[in-house]
Short mmCIF file of N, CA and C in Angstrom, two decimals:
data_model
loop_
_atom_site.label_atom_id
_atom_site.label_comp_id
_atom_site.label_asym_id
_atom_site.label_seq_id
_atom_site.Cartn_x
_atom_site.Cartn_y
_atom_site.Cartn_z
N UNK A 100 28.14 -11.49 59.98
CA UNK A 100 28.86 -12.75 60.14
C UNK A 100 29.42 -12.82 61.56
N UNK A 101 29.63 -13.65 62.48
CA UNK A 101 30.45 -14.38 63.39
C UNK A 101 31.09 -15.15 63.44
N UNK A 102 32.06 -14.91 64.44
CA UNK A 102 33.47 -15.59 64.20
C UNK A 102 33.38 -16.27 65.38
N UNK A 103 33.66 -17.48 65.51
CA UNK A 103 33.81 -18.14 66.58
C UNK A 103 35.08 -18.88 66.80
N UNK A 104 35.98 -18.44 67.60
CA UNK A 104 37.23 -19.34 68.32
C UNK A 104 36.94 -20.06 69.39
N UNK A 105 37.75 -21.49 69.10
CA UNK A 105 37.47 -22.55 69.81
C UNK A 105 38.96 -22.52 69.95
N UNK A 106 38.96 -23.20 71.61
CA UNK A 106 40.71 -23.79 72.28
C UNK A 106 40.43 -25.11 73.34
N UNK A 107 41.66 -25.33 73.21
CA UNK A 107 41.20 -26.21 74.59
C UNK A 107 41.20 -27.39 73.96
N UNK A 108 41.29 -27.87 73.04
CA UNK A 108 41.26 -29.56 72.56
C UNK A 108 42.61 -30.14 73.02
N UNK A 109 42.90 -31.33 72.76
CA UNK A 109 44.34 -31.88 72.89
C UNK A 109 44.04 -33.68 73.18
N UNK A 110 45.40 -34.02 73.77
CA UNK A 110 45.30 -35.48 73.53
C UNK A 110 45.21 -35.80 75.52
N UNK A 111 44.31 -36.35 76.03
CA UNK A 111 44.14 -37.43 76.97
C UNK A 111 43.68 -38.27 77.77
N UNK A 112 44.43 -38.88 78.38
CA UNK A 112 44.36 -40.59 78.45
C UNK A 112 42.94 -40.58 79.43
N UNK A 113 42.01 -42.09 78.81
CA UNK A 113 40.96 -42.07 79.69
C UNK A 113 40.46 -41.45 81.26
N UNK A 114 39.55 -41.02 81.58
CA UNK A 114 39.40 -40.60 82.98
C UNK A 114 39.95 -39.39 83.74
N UNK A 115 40.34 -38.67 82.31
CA UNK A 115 41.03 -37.46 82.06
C UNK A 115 40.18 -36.38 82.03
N UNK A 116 40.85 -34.85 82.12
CA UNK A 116 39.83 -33.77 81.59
C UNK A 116 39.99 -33.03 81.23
N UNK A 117 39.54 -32.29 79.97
CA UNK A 117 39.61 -31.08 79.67
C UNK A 117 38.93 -30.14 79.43
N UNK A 118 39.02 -29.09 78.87
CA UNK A 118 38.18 -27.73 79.18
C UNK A 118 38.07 -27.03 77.49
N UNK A 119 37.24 -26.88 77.04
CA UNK A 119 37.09 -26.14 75.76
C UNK A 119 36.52 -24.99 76.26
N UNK A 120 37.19 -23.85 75.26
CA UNK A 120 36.79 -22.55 75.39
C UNK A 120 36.26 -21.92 73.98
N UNK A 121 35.12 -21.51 73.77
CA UNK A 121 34.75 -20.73 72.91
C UNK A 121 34.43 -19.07 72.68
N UNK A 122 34.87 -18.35 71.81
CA UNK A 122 34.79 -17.15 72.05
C UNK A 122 33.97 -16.15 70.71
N UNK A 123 32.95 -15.52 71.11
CA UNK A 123 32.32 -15.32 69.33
C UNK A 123 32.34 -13.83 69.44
N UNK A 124 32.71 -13.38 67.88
CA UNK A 124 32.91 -11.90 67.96
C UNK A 124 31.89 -11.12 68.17
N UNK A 125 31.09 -11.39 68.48
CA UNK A 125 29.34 -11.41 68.70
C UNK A 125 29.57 -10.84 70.44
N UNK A 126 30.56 -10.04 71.03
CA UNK A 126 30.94 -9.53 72.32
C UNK A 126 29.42 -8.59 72.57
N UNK A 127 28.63 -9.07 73.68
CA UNK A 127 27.73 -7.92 74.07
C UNK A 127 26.32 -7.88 73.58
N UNK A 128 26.70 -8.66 72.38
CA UNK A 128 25.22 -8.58 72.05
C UNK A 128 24.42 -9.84 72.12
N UNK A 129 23.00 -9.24 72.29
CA UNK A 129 22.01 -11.03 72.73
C UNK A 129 21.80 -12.04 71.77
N UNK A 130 21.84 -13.21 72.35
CA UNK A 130 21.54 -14.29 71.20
C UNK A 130 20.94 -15.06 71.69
N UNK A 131 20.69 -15.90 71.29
CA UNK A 131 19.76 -17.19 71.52
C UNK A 131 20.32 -18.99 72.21
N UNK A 132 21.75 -19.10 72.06
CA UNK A 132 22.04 -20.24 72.51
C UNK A 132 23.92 -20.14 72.00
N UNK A 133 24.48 -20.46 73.09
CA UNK A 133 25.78 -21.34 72.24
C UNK A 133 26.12 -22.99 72.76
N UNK A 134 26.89 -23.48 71.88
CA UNK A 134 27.01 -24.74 72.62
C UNK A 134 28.32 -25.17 72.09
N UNK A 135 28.44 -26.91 72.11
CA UNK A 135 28.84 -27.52 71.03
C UNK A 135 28.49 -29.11 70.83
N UNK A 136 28.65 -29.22 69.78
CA UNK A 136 28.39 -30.34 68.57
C UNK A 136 29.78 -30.95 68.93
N UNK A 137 29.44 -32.28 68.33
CA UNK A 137 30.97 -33.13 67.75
C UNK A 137 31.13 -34.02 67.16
N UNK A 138 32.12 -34.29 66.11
CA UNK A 138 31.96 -35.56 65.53
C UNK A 138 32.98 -36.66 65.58
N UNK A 139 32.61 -37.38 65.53
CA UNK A 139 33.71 -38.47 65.50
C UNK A 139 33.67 -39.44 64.43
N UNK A 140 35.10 -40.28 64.50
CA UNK A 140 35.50 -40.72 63.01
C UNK A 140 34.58 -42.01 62.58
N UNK A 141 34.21 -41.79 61.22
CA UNK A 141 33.25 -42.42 60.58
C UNK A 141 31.61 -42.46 61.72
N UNK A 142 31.36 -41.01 62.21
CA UNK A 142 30.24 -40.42 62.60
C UNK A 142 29.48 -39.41 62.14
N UNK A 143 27.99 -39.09 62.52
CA UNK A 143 27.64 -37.97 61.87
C UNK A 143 27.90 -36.92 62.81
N UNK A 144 27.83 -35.78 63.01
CA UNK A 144 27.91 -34.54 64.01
C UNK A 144 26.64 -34.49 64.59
N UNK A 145 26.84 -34.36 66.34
CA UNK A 145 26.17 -34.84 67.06
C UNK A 145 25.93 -34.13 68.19
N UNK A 146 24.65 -33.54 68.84
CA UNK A 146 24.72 -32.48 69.77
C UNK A 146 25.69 -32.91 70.86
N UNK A 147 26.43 -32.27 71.78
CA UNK A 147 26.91 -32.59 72.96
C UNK A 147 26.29 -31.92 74.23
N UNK A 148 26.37 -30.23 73.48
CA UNK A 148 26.01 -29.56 75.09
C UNK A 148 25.47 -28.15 74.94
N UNK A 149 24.36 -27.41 74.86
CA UNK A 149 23.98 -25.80 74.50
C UNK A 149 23.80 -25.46 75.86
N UNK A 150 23.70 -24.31 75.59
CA UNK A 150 23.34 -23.08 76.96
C UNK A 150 22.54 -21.80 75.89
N UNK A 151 21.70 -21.60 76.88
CA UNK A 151 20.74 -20.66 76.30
C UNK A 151 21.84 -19.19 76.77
N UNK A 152 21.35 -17.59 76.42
CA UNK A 152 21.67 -16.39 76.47
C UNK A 152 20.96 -16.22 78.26
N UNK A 153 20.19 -16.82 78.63
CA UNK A 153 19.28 -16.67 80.41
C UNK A 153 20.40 -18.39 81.14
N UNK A 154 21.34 -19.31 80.59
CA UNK A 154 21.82 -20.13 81.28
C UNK A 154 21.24 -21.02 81.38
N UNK A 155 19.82 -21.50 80.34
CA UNK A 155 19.06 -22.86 80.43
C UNK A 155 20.27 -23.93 79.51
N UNK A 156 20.57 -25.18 80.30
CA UNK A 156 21.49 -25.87 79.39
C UNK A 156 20.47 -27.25 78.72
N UNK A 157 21.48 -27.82 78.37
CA UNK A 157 20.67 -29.20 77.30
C UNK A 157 21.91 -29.80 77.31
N UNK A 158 22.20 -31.23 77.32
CA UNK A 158 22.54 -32.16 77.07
C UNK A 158 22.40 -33.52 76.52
N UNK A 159 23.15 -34.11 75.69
CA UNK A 159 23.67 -35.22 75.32
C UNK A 159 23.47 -35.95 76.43
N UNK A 160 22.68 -37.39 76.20
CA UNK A 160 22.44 -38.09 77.60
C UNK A 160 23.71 -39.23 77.93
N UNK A 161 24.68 -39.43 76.37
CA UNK A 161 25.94 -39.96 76.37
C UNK A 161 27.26 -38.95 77.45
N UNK A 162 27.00 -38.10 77.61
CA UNK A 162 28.12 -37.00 78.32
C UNK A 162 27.19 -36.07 79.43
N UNK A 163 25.46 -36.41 79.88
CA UNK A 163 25.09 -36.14 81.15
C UNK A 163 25.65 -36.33 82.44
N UNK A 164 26.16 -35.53 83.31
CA UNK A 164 27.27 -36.13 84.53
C UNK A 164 28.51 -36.51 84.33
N UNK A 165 29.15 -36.30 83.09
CA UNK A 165 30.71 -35.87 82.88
C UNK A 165 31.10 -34.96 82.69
N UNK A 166 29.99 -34.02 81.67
CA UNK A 166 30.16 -32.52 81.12
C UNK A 166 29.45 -31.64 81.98
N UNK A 167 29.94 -30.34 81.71
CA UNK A 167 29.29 -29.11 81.91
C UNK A 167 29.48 -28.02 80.77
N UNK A 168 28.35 -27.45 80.93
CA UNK A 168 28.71 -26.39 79.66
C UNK A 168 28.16 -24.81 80.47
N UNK A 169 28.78 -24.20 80.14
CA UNK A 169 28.57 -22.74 80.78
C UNK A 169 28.76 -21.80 80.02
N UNK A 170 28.40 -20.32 80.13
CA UNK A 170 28.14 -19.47 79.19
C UNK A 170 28.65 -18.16 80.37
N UNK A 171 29.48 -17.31 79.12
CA UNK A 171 29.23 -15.88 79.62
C UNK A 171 28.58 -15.26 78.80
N UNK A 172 27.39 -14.82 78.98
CA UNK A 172 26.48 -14.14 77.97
C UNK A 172 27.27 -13.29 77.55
N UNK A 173 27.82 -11.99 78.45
CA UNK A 173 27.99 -11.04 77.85
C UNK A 173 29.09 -10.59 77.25
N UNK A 174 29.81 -11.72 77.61
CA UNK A 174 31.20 -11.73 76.62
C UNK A 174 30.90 -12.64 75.06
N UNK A 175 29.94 -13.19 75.67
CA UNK A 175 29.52 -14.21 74.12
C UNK A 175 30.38 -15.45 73.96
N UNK A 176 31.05 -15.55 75.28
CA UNK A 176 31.80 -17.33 75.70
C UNK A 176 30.86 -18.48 76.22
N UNK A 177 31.52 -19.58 75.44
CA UNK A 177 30.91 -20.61 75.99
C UNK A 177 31.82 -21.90 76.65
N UNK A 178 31.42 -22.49 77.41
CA UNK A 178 33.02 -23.20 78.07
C UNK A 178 32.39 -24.68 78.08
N UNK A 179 33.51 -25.50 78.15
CA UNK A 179 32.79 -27.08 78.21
C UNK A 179 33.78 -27.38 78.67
N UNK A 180 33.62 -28.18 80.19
CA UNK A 180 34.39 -28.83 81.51
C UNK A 180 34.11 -30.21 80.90
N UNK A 181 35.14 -30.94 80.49
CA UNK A 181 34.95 -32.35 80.43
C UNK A 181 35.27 -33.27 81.36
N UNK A 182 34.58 -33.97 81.91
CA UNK A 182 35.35 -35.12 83.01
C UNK A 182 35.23 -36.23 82.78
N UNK A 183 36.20 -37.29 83.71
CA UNK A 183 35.97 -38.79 82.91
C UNK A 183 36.06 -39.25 81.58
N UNK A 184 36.81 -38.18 80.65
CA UNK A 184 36.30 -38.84 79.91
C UNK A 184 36.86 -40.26 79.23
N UNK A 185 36.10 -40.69 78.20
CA UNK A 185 36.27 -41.77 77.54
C UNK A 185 36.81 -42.09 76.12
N UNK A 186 37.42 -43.17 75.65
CA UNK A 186 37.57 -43.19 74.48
C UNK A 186 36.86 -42.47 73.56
N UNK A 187 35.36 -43.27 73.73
CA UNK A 187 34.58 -42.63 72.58
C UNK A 187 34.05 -41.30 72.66
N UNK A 188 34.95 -40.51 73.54
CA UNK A 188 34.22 -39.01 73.58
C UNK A 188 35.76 -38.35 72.74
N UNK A 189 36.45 -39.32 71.73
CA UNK A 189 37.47 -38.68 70.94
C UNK A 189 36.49 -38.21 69.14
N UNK A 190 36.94 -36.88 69.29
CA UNK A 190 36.13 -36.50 67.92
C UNK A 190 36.56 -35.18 67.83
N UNK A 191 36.09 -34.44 66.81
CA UNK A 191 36.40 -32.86 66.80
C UNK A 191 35.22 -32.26 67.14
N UNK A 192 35.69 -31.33 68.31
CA UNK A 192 34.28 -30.57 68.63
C UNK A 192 34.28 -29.07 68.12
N UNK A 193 32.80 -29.15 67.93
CA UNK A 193 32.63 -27.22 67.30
C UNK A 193 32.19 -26.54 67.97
N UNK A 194 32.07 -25.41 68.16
CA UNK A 194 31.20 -24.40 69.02
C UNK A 194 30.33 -24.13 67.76
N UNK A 195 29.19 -23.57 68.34
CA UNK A 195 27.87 -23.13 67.49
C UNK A 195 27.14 -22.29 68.10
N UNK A 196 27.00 -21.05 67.39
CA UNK A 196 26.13 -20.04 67.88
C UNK A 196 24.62 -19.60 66.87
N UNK A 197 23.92 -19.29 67.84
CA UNK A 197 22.62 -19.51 67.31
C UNK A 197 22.36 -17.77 67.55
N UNK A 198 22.07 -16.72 66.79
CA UNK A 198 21.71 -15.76 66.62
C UNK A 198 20.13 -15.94 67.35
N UNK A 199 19.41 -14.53 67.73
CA UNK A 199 17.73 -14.46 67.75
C UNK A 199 17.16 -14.62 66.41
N UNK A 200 17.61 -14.49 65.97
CA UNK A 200 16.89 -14.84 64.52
C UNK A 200 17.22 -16.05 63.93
N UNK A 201 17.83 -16.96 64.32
CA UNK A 201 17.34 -18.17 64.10
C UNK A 201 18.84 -18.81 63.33
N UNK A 202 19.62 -17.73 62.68
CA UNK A 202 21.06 -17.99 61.87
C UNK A 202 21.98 -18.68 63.02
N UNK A 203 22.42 -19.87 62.50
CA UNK A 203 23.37 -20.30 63.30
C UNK A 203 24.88 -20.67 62.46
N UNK A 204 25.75 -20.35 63.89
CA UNK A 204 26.98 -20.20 63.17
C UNK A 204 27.97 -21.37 63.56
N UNK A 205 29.32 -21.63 62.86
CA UNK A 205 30.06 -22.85 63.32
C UNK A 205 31.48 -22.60 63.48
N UNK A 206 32.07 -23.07 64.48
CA UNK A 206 33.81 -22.63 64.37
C UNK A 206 34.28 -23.76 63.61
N UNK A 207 35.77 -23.68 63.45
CA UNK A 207 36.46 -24.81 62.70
C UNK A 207 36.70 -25.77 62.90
N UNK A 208 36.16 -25.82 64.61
CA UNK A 208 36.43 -27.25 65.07
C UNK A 208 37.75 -27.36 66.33
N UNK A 209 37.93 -28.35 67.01
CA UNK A 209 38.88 -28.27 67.69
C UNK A 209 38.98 -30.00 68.32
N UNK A 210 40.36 -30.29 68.09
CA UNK A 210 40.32 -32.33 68.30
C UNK A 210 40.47 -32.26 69.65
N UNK A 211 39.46 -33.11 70.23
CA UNK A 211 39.90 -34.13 71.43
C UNK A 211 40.10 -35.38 71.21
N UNK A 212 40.95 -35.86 71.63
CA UNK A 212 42.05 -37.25 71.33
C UNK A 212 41.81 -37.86 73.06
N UNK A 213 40.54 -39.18 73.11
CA UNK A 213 40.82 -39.69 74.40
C UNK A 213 41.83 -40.99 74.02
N UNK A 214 42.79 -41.59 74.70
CA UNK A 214 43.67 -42.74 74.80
C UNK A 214 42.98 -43.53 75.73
N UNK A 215 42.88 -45.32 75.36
CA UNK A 215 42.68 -45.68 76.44
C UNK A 215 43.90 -46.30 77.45
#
């Protein structure tokens, strides 16, 4: 099993930024991708941003050129720089880790609250 802690959510106002931090007890060893997902109210859960275990990323073409997502492999962190953002980037975001074998895992979530 893996444990994944997520920080870094909170409340603010448009054109604002913040920083999510994810951390999986998974310290040291290789995997296949972390990222995160997010959902928002009366939405389904929705990719935002992965990074591969070699630093290949993927993005959401709604949060391309606001976000960044970065990885320390070998701590098994994953980080998401938010900029600009916008109302509708208010939702709860998860971290998600994807094992080599294909098992993927989910944290509990963490709220970002944009104001306009």
């Amino acid at each position: 099993q893996v444990q994944l802690a997520e920080s870094g959510g909170g409340l603010v106002q448009a054109g604002g930024s913040l920083r999510l931090t994810c951390t999986s007890s998974r310290n040291g060893v290789r995997f296949n991708s972390m990222g995160w997902y997010r959902q928002g109210p009366g939405k389904q859960r929705e990719l935002v941003a992965t990074v591969t275990y070699n630093g290949v990323t993927n993005y959401a073409d709604s949060v391309r050129g606001r976000f960044t997502v970065a990885g320390d492999s070998a701590k098994a962190t994953v980080f998401l720089q938010m900029e600009t953002l916008k109302p509708e980037d208010t939702a709860v975001y998860y971290c998600t880790y994807k094992s080599l074998y294909g098992y993927e895992y989910w944290g509990q979530g963490t709220q970002v609250t944009v104001s306009a």
